[in-house]
Tab-separated table of C-alpha atoms and ligand atoms in Angstrom:
chain	number	residue	atom	x	y	z
E	1	MET	CA	-23.857	13.746	24.874
E	2	SER	CA	-25.454	12.822	21.531
E	3	ASN	CA	-23.442	10.823	18.979
E	4	GLN	CA	-20.606	12.731	17.315
E	5	ARG	CA	-20.862	12.712	13.528
E	6	VAL	CA	-17.904	11.548	11.422
E	7	CYS	CA	-17.912	11.821	7.639
E	8	ILE	CA	-15.465	9.773	5.571
E	9	VAL	CA	-15.051	10.689	1.901
E	10	GLY	CA	-13.715	8.140	-0.624
E	11	ASP	CA	-14.261	4.437	-1.217
E	12	GLY	CA	-10.716	3.266	-1.910
E	13	LEU	CA	-9.209	0.786	0.545
E	14	SER	CA	-8.400	3.628	2.986
E	15	GLY	CA	-11.913	5.124	3.107
E	16	LEU	CA	-13.692	1.772	3.343
E	17	MET	CA	-11.380	0.429	6.051
E	18	THR	CA	-11.570	3.670	8.076
E	19	ALA	CA	-15.385	3.591	7.926
E	20	VAL	CA	-15.515	-0.038	9.085
E	21	VAL	CA	-13.033	0.486	11.939
E	22	LEU	CA	-14.551	3.709	13.297
E	23	SER	CA	-18.102	2.333	13.097
E	24	LYS	CA	-17.127	-0.117	15.882
E	25	LEU	CA	-16.729	2.755	18.347
E	26	SER	CA	-19.667	3.718	20.502
E	27	GLY	CA	-20.606	7.386	20.727
E	28	ILE	CA	-20.020	8.180	17.063
E	29	GLU	CA	-22.091	7.942	13.903
E	30	VAL	CA	-20.156	7.237	10.696
E	31	ASN	CA	-21.288	8.404	7.246
E	32	LEU	CA	-19.437	7.504	4.054
E	33	ILE	CA	-19.536	9.598	0.885
E	34	ALA	CA	-18.125	8.139	-2.325
E	35	LYS	CA	-18.329	8.817	-6.031
E	36	LYS	CA	-20.799	6.783	-8.114
E	37	ALA	CA	-19.475	3.249	-8.609
E	38	THR	CA	-17.758	2.889	-12.008
E	39	LYS	CA	-16.937	-0.088	-14.164
E	40	THR	CA	-13.191	0.434	-13.858
E	41	PHE	CA	-11.837	-2.223	-11.552
E	42	ASP	CA	-8.787	-2.063	-9.319
E	43	LYS	CA	-7.005	-5.161	-10.610
E	44	ARG	CA	-4.090	-4.863	-8.222
E	45	THR	CA	-3.171	-6.976	-5.260
E	46	THR	CA	-1.873	-5.660	-1.959
E	47	ALA	CA	0.618	-7.264	0.409
E	48	ILE	CA	0.082	-6.613	4.099
E	49	SER	CA	2.070	-7.632	7.165
E	50	ASP	CA	0.957	-10.232	9.706
E	51	THR	CA	0.226	-7.538	12.333
E	52	ASN	CA	-1.905	-5.560	9.876
E	53	PHE	CA	-3.749	-8.728	8.826
E	54	LYS	CA	-4.608	-9.316	12.504
E	55	PHE	CA	-5.901	-5.728	12.757
E	56	ILE	CA	-8.191	-6.275	9.734
E	57	ASN	CA	-9.304	-9.608	11.190
E	58	GLN	CA	-10.299	-7.944	14.480
E	59	ASN	CA	-12.475	-5.426	12.667
E	60	ILE	CA	-14.299	-7.532	10.091
E	61	THR	CA	-16.900	-9.966	11.334
E	62	SER	CA	-16.679	-12.584	8.583
E	63	LEU	CA	-13.219	-12.358	7.075
E	64	GLY	CA	-13.054	-14.709	4.100
E	65	ARG	CA	-9.779	-16.505	4.948
E	66	LYS	CA	-9.350	-17.490	1.302
E	67	LEU	CA	-9.203	-13.820	0.313
E	68	PHE	CA	-5.908	-13.400	2.192
E	69	TRP	CA	-3.149	-15.643	0.847
E	70	PRO	CA	-0.431	-16.220	3.465
E	71	SER	CA	3.279	-16.312	2.797
E	72	LYS	CA	6.018	-17.672	5.074
E	73	LYS	CA	8.954	-16.807	2.858
E	74	ILE	CA	10.163	-13.775	0.871
E	75	GLU	CA	13.156	-14.019	-1.467
E	76	LEU	CA	15.113	-11.031	-2.786
E	77	PHE	CA	17.297	-11.132	-5.912
E	78	TYR	CA	19.692	-8.620	-7.452
E	79	GLN	CA	20.398	-8.825	-11.186
E	80	THR	CA	23.964	-8.493	-12.445
E	81	SER	CA	25.205	-9.016	-16.006
E	82	LYS	CA	26.018	-12.641	-15.116
E	83	GLU	CA	23.343	-13.847	-12.676
E	84	ASN	CA	20.462	-13.072	-10.345
E	85	ILE	CA	22.023	-13.060	-6.881
E	86	ASN	CA	19.632	-14.330	-4.196
E	87	PHE	CA	20.861	-11.913	-1.532
E	88	LEU	CA	18.243	-12.108	1.228
E	89	ASN	CA	15.651	-14.667	2.275
E	90	LEU	CA	13.199	-13.838	5.024
E	91	ASP	CA	11.262	-16.741	6.489
E	92	GLU	CA	9.094	-17.751	9.404
E	93	VAL	CA	8.229	-21.247	10.606
E	94	ASN	CA	5.403	-20.767	13.091
E	95	SER	CA	3.685	-17.679	11.707
E	96	ASN	CA	3.163	-15.900	8.392
E	97	LEU	CA	5.313	-13.051	7.153
E	98	MET	CA	2.615	-11.442	5.043
E	99	TYR	CA	-0.702	-11.867	3.253
E	100	VAL	CA	-1.670	-10.893	-0.297
E	101	PHE	CA	-5.218	-9.969	-1.305
E	102	GLU	CA	-6.984	-8.864	-4.488
E	103	ASN	CA	-8.027	-5.207	-4.043
E	104	ASP	CA	-11.408	-5.622	-5.757
E	105	LYS	CA	-12.425	-8.571	-3.604
E	106	VAL	CA	-11.460	-6.923	-0.333
E	107	LYS	CA	-13.250	-3.707	-1.359
E	108	SER	CA	-16.434	-5.784	-1.908
E	109	LEU	CA	-15.952	-7.431	1.483
E	110	LEU	CA	-15.564	-4.021	3.168
E	111	LEU	CA	-18.670	-2.696	1.380
E	112	LYS	CA	-20.673	-5.657	2.750
E	113	GLU	CA	-19.348	-4.907	6.236
E	114	ILE	CA	-20.379	-1.271	5.775
E	115	SER	CA	-23.960	-2.237	5.019
E	116	LYS	CA	-23.931	-4.746	7.921
E	117	ASN	CA	-22.694	-2.028	10.303
E	118	LYS	CA	-25.503	0.255	9.053
E	119	ILE	CA	-23.081	2.964	7.909
E	120	LYS	CA	-24.947	5.474	5.732
E	121	LEU	CA	-23.389	5.474	2.241
E	122	THR	CA	-24.092	8.433	-0.062
E	123	ARG	CA	-22.930	8.301	-3.671
E	124	LYS	CA	-21.732	11.714	-4.803
E	125	ASP	CA	-18.632	13.556	-5.928
E	126	VAL	CA	-17.689	15.991	-3.145
E	127	LYS	CA	-16.702	19.267	-4.827
E	128	ASN	CA	-16.662	21.685	-1.927
E	129	LEU	CA	-15.758	21.043	1.694
E	130	ALA	CA	-18.388	23.543	2.847
E	131	GLU	CA	-20.920	20.767	2.033
E	132	LEU	CA	-19.517	18.889	5.035
E	133	LYS	CA	-19.615	21.672	7.632
E	134	ASN	CA	-22.187	19.972	9.867
E	135	TYR	CA	-19.893	17.096	10.766
E	136	ASP	CA	-17.751	16.932	13.918
E	137	LEU	CA	-14.951	15.251	11.989
E	138	VAL	CA	-14.304	14.926	8.242
E	139	ILE	CA	-11.766	12.372	6.975
E	140	LEU	CA	-10.698	12.757	3.351
E	141	CYS	CA	-9.591	9.436	1.819
E	142	ILE	CA	-9.746	10.732	-1.745
E	143	GLY	CA	-6.423	9.516	-3.132
E	144	GLY	CA	-3.241	11.406	-3.982
E	145	GLN	CA	-4.377	13.641	-6.833
E	146	SER	CA	-7.467	15.589	-5.666
E	147	LYS	CA	-7.566	19.369	-6.171
E	148	ILE	CA	-9.552	19.676	-2.938
E	149	TYR	CA	-6.267	19.638	-0.966
E	150	ASN	CA	-5.131	22.917	-2.582
E	151	ASN	CA	-7.668	24.970	-0.623
E	152	LEU	CA	-7.151	23.002	2.554
E	153	ILE	CA	-3.435	22.610	3.129
E	154	LYS	CA	-1.076	25.546	3.010
E	155	LYS	CA	2.278	23.879	3.781
E	156	ARG	CA	4.112	22.472	0.753
E	157	SER	CA	4.447	18.676	0.537
E	158	ILE	CA	7.663	16.737	-0.033
E	159	LYS	CA	7.327	15.693	-3.691
E	160	LYS	CA	9.211	13.647	-6.263
E	161	ASP	CA	8.180	12.387	-9.677
E	162	TYR	CA	10.063	9.123	-10.273
E	163	LYS	CA	9.174	9.264	-13.994
E	164	GLU	CA	8.337	5.586	-13.634
E	165	ILE	CA	5.276	3.451	-14.295
E	166	ALA	CA	4.210	0.465	-12.198
E	167	ILE	CA	2.931	-2.250	-14.522
E	168	THR	CA	0.658	-4.674	-12.676
E	169	GLY	CA	-1.216	-7.813	-13.675
E	170	TYR	CA	-2.190	-11.393	-12.853
E	171	VAL	CA	-0.399	-14.561	-13.967
E	172	ARG	CA	-2.001	-17.998	-14.173
E	173	HIS	CA	0.550	-20.785	-13.675
E	174	ASN	CA	1.067	-24.423	-12.719
E	175	TYR	CA	4.181	-24.175	-10.551
E	176	LYS	CA	4.108	-26.531	-7.570
E	177	THR	CA	5.860	-24.067	-5.274
E	178	LEU	CA	6.356	-20.377	-5.791
E	179	ASN	CA	7.565	-17.972	-3.129
E	180	THR	CA	6.857	-14.293	-2.803
E	181	SER	CA	9.882	-12.595	-4.336
E	182	GLN	CA	11.326	-9.315	-5.533
E	183	PHE	CA	13.839	-9.089	-8.372
E	184	PHE	CA	15.875	-5.898	-8.634
E	185	LEU	CA	16.328	-5.950	-12.414
E	186	LYS	CA	18.197	-3.458	-14.579
E	187	GLU	CA	14.868	-2.129	-15.955
E	188	GLY	CA	13.445	-1.759	-12.411
E	189	PRO	CA	12.136	-3.874	-9.495
E	190	LEU	CA	9.713	-6.701	-10.269
E	191	ALA	CA	7.697	-8.258	-7.445
E	192	ILE	CA	6.000	-11.659	-7.624
E	193	LEU	CA	3.098	-12.049	-5.210
E	194	PRO	CA	1.270	-15.403	-5.081
E	195	PHE	CA	-2.376	-14.869	-4.073
E	196	SER	CA	-3.891	-18.302	-4.743
E	197	LYS	CA	-2.726	-21.793	-5.699
E	198	ASN	CA	-2.508	-21.062	-9.421
E	199	TYR	CA	-2.231	-17.292	-9.563
E	200	PHE	CA	0.351	-14.691	-8.695
E	201	SER	CA	0.324	-10.984	-9.385
E	202	PHE	CA	3.307	-8.908	-10.435
E	203	VAL	CA	4.328	-5.272	-9.979
E	204	TRP	CA	7.100	-4.164	-12.306
E	205	SER	CA	8.260	-0.555	-11.906
E	206	VAL	CA	9.973	0.656	-15.074
E	207	LYS	CA	11.055	3.969	-16.586
E	208	LYS	CA	8.226	5.881	-18.249
E	209	TYR	CA	9.995	5.935	-21.636
E	210	PHE	CA	10.584	2.154	-21.437
E	211	PHE	CA	6.859	1.636	-20.834
E	212	GLU	CA	5.815	4.038	-23.598
E	213	ASN	CA	8.260	2.540	-26.136
E	214	ASN	CA	7.008	-0.965	-25.378
E	215	SER	CA	3.323	-0.340	-24.620
E	216	LYS	CA	2.033	-2.259	-27.667
E	217	LYS	CA	3.941	-5.430	-26.796
E	218	ILE	CA	3.862	-5.100	-23.006
E	219	THR	CA	2.107	-8.446	-22.349
E	220	THR	CA	4.717	-10.411	-24.308
E	221	LEU	CA	7.548	-8.444	-22.753
E	222	VAL	CA	6.270	-9.102	-19.211
E	223	LYS	CA	5.687	-12.781	-19.975
E	224	ASN	CA	9.221	-13.264	-21.333
E	225	LYS	CA	10.744	-11.383	-18.410
E	226	ILE	CA	8.868	-13.476	-15.840
E	227	LEU	CA	9.863	-16.744	-17.561
E	228	GLU	CA	13.464	-15.524	-17.702
E	229	ILE	CA	13.728	-14.682	-13.992
E	230	LEU	CA	11.892	-17.856	-12.928
E	231	GLU	CA	14.164	-19.833	-15.314
E	232	SER	CA	11.097	-21.570	-16.690
E	233	LYS	CA	9.526	-22.544	-20.012
E	234	GLN	CA	6.072	-23.174	-18.577
E	235	ASN	CA	3.016	-21.855	-20.389
E	236	ILE	CA	1.916	-18.988	-18.138
E	237	LYS	CA	-1.040	-16.723	-18.933
E	238	ILE	CA	-0.994	-12.981	-18.239
E	239	SER	CA	-4.200	-10.984	-17.653
E	240	ASN	CA	-5.529	-7.740	-16.160
E	241	ILE	CA	-2.535	-5.599	-17.080
E	242	GLN	CA	-2.835	-2.088	-15.603
E	243	SER	CA	-0.361	0.765	-15.229
E	244	TYR	CA	0.124	3.407	-12.527
E	245	PRO	CA	2.418	6.467	-12.582
E	246	ILE	CA	4.732	6.462	-9.557
E	247	SER	CA	5.494	9.435	-7.339
E	248	LEU	CA	6.439	10.304	-3.787
E	249	ARG	CA	4.291	12.798	-1.894
E	250	LEU	CA	4.474	13.343	1.839
E	251	ARG	CA	2.210	15.914	3.485
E	252	ARG	CA	3.851	18.142	6.037
E	253	GLN	CA	0.426	19.171	7.325
E	254	TYR	CA	-2.162	16.469	8.071
E	255	HIS	CA	-5.258	18.470	8.965
E	256	GLN	CA	-7.015	21.808	8.920
E	257	LYS	CA	-9.421	22.414	11.818
E	258	ASN	CA	-11.616	19.269	11.961
E	259	ILE	CA	-10.725	17.981	8.468
E	260	LEU	CA	-8.108	15.210	8.273
E	261	ILE	CA	-6.368	13.733	5.228
E	262	LEU	CA	-5.754	9.981	5.282
E	263	GLY	CA	-4.477	7.301	2.869
E	264	GLU	CA	-2.702	8.062	-0.409
E	265	GLY	CA	-3.488	11.772	0.095
E	266	LEU	CA	-1.260	11.781	3.172
E	267	HIS	CA	1.581	9.641	1.841
E	268	THR	CA	1.995	8.342	-1.678
E	269	ILE	CA	5.123	6.201	-1.898
E	270	HIS	CA	7.006	3.969	-4.345
E	271	PRO	CA	5.452	0.473	-4.491
E	272	VAL	CA	8.891	-1.230	-4.337
E	273	ALA	CA	8.516	-2.317	-0.715
E	274	GLY	CA	4.707	-2.761	-0.652
E	275	GLN	CA	4.394	-0.395	2.329
E	276	GLY	CA	1.726	2.174	1.255
E	277	PHE	CA	-1.407	0.535	2.626
E	278	ASN	CA	0.538	-0.929	5.554
E	279	LEU	CA	1.230	2.634	6.704
E	280	VAL	CA	-2.434	3.548	6.164
E	281	LEU	CA	-3.569	0.638	8.346
E	282	ARG	CA	-1.263	1.777	11.159
E	283	ASP	CA	-2.665	5.321	10.756
E	284	ILE	CA	-6.240	4.000	11.045
E	285	LYS	CA	-5.376	1.953	14.145
E	286	LYS	CA	-3.892	5.011	15.895
E	287	LEU	CA	-6.777	7.267	14.808
E	288	LYS	CA	-9.255	4.813	16.315
E	289	GLU	CA	-7.399	4.828	19.659
E	290	ILE	CA	-7.271	8.643	19.761
E	291	ILE	CA	-10.934	9.144	18.829
E	292	LYS	CA	-12.000	6.531	21.378
E	293	TYR	CA	-10.009	8.334	24.084
E	294	TYR	CA	-11.733	11.693	23.481
E	295	VAL	CA	-15.228	10.280	22.886
E	296	ASP	CA	-15.052	8.139	26.068
E	297	LEU	CA	-14.163	11.280	28.049
E	298	GLY	CA	-17.214	13.000	26.546
E	299	ILE	CA	-15.064	15.621	24.786
E	300	SER	CA	-16.251	16.946	21.411
E	301	ILE	CA	-13.734	15.844	18.716
E	302	LYS	CA	-14.336	19.094	16.871
E	303	ASN	CA	-12.937	21.174	19.723
E	304	SER	CA	-10.271	18.748	20.877
E	305	TYR	CA	-6.582	18.117	20.162
E	306	ALA	CA	-7.421	14.730	18.556
E	307	LEU	CA	-6.055	15.560	15.103
E	308	ASN	CA	-2.951	17.192	16.591
E	309	ASP	CA	-2.358	14.042	18.640
E	310	PHE	CA	-2.745	11.964	15.482
E	311	TYR	CA	-0.242	14.140	13.614
E	312	ASN	CA	2.299	13.996	16.431
E	313	SER	CA	2.067	10.241	16.835
E	314	ARG	CA	2.051	9.193	13.162
E	315	LYS	CA	4.188	11.745	11.316
E	316	PRO	CA	7.601	10.440	12.485
E	317	GLU	CA	6.952	6.859	11.326
E	318	ASN	CA	5.226	7.898	8.096
E	319	THR	CA	8.151	10.154	7.182
E	320	ILE	CA	10.955	7.752	8.131
E	321	MET	CA	9.320	4.722	6.455
E	322	SER	CA	8.459	6.652	3.274
E	323	LEU	CA	11.953	8.104	2.948
E	324	GLY	CA	13.385	4.644	3.743
E	325	VAL	CA	11.418	3.200	0.824
E	326	ASP	CA	12.714	6.033	-1.364
E	327	ALA	CA	16.302	5.245	-0.264
E	328	THR	CA	15.798	1.532	-1.065
E	329	HIS	CA	14.557	2.480	-4.520
E	330	SER	CA	17.553	4.791	-5.103
E	331	PHE	CA	20.033	2.161	-3.915
E	332	PHE	CA	18.846	-0.428	-6.436
E	333	LYS	CA	18.478	1.997	-9.352
E	334	GLN	CA	20.855	1.124	-12.172
E	335	ASN	CA	24.083	3.144	-12.019
E	336	LYS	CA	27.103	1.993	-14.012
E	337	TYR	CA	29.601	3.511	-11.564
E	338	LEU	CA	28.022	2.164	-8.371
E	339	ASP	CA	26.737	-1.211	-9.614
E	340	PRO	CA	30.056	-3.102	-9.051
E	341	PHE	CA	30.052	-1.946	-5.385
E	342	LYS	CA	26.402	-2.876	-4.982
E	343	GLU	CA	27.221	-6.381	-6.162
E	344	ILE	CA	29.824	-6.700	-3.386
E	345	ILE	CA	27.386	-5.308	-0.801
E	346	VAL	CA	24.493	-7.613	-1.722
E	347	LYS	CA	26.790	-10.664	-1.755
E	348	ASN	CA	27.807	-9.843	1.820
E	349	ILE	CA	24.255	-9.316	3.037
E	350	LYS	CA	23.077	-12.885	2.562
E	351	ASN	CA	24.144	-14.366	5.856
E	352	ASN	CA	23.598	-11.312	7.980
E	353	GLU	CA	21.148	-12.593	10.605
E	354	THR	CA	20.799	-9.197	12.314
E	355	LEU	CA	19.688	-7.558	9.067
E	356	LYS	CA	17.189	-10.368	8.454
E	357	LYS	CA	15.728	-10.000	11.930
E	358	PHE	CA	15.546	-6.209	11.650
E	359	SER	CA	13.925	-6.335	8.155
E	360	LYS	CA	11.268	-8.750	9.418
E	361	ILE	CA	10.391	-6.606	12.438
E	362	ILE	CA	10.223	-3.342	10.463
E	363	SER	CA	8.098	-4.761	7.648
E	364	ASN	CA	5.753	-6.400	10.144
E	365	ARG	CA	5.278	-3.665	12.711
E	366	GLY	CA	6.802	-0.548	11.193
E	367	LEU	CA	8.704	1.508	13.753
E	368	SER	CA	6.489	0.501	16.682
E	369	LEU	CA	9.292	-1.683	18.006
T	401	LIG	C1	1.167	-0.445	-8.229
T	401	LIG	C2	0.884	-0.303	-6.759
T	401	LIG	C3	1.084	-1.393	-5.921
T	401	LIG	C4	0.861	-1.268	-4.539
T	401	LIG	N1	1.106	-2.342	-3.730
T	401	LIG	C5	0.969	-2.216	-2.389
T	401	LIG	C6	1.275	-3.309	-1.510
T	401	LIG	O1	1.639	-4.401	-1.938
T	401	LIG	N2	1.152	-3.104	-0.176
T	401	LIG	C7	0.746	-1.920	0.354
T	401	LIG	O2	0.672	-1.796	1.584
T	401	LIG	N3	0.403	-0.873	-0.449
T	401	LIG	C8	0.511	-0.986	-1.799
T	401	LIG	N4	0.169	0.060	-2.620
T	401	LIG	C9	-0.485	1.248	-2.041
T	401	LIG	C10	-2.013	0.999	-1.928
T	401	LIG	O3	-2.529	0.596	-3.168
T	401	LIG	C11	-2.784	2.233	-1.441
T	401	LIG	O4	-2.192	2.690	-0.246
T	401	LIG	C12	-4.229	1.854	-1.149
T	401	LIG	O5	-4.860	1.400	-2.311
T	401	LIG	C13	-5.008	3.002	-0.536
T	401	LIG	O6	-5.419	3.939	-1.492
T	401	LIG	P1	-6.489	5.069	-1.066
T	401	LIG	O7	-7.765	4.423	-0.674
T	401	LIG	O8	-5.841	5.963	-0.062
T	401	LIG	O9	-6.647	5.917	-2.411
T	401	LIG	P2	-7.429	5.553	-3.765
T	401	LIG	O10	-7.352	4.099	-4.040
T	401	LIG	O11	-6.899	6.491	-4.778
T	401	LIG	O12	-8.953	5.877	-3.438
T	401	LIG	C14	-9.465	7.187	-3.437
T	401	LIG	C15	-10.972	7.107	-3.560
T	401	LIG	O13	-11.544	8.394	-3.342
T	401	LIG	C16	-12.578	8.608	-4.280
T	401	LIG	N5	-12.692	10.074	-4.476
T	401	LIG	C17	-11.748	10.905	-4.974
T	401	LIG	N6	-12.205	12.176	-4.994
T	401	LIG	C18	-13.457	12.140	-4.470
T	401	LIG	C19	-14.454	13.141	-4.225
T	401	LIG	N7	-14.214	14.425	-4.502
T	401	LIG	N8	-15.648	12.774	-3.719
T	401	LIG	C20	-15.888	11.463	-3.417
T	401	LIG	N9	-14.994	10.461	-3.603
T	401	LIG	C21	-13.785	10.800	-4.135
T	401	LIG	C22	-12.120	7.877	-5.543
T	401	LIG	O14	-13.226	7.570	-6.356
T	401	LIG	C23	-11.454	6.640	-4.938
T	401	LIG	O15	-12.374	5.595	-4.767
T	401	LIG	C24	0.410	-0.034	-4.002
T	401	LIG	C25	0.205	1.065	-4.851
T	401	LIG	C26	0.453	0.938	-6.210
T	401	LIG	C27	0.247	2.123	-7.128
């Protein structure tokens, strides 16, 4: 049988990683189509679990270790009117809990791997799926917003507009030690993610009106907030501030014939738990296994149950994890009636070893227990 042809559309983290992973399989030829490169950079960082880091490591020939900053400890704080309660600390001694990388740098690394693996890259804006009819499998990694989905998917998605904005940016500092942490503040959750010796990134999810009312002085506001929660007077420097609207969208249909949706298009979730790309990586791993199975048997992917198998194996975890993240967000949202009870709950969580163990397993491996 001649090579089966797979076309991946989109050069975000999902498209690039899918192209690299599938190009390792024999019996298929991978093509990547992406819009013309622009000068707008993705100045975010992404936190991935230890298991997902190992998956990336297995698929990239020369992984720049320095690009992935390891973390052995994660601290969680809940803000009350009197104090920030440190209610849960997750730590590991002999392994790492997670790794943080700069999106731009890892995208460049993946693009190098793509040229090394001789994947054909075409720069164009795909407008019509009929352009891709000669492929055995088409994988759309075109983000959460594309209109292309309207003609493809008939079932309605689960949707929610949080009316929140995630403010992101980099902070240069001189702290000797700084752990990865998340502060559930009254304005919204603020994550601190060290990604090198003197830099950490932050993700602060706030109400849209709060962001709009403060947009002109956002850098100062973020700086003061970070110094306040770190109880510090150090001279930190903020750069690369960007903002992202936050929504929840879960597809109830993953594919149409031989066209599959992957990445943010399949599940867009709140960034509070840093799980979005972690889910995508688990999707890619499963997709690789399924495609390998059919290709090794000499079965044409186009006429197989491959995409049904993918849907059946990934939908339960994607749905439960995404709704779990939504529930976490709702729990910590400010509510003057429930906040006194939350304070009691979080104070009782601290020494719960079972919860710690469970949280570590879920964030590392998802629901593949
Ligand atoms: C603030 C924030 C923080 C986050 N933090 C984390 C974290 O810590 N951990 C984690 O696991 N996840 C995190 N995520 C989620 C993570 O960023 C995404 O899952 C990840 O970037 C994958 O995105 P994507 O590639 O699916 O989509 P996108 O990044 O949106 O990429 C889509 C690509 O498709 C291209 N495209 C679109 N239409 C077309 C077309 N018609 N033709 C050709 N190309 C097209 C676009 O140009 C773009 O390059 C975070 C998300 C946000 C918003």
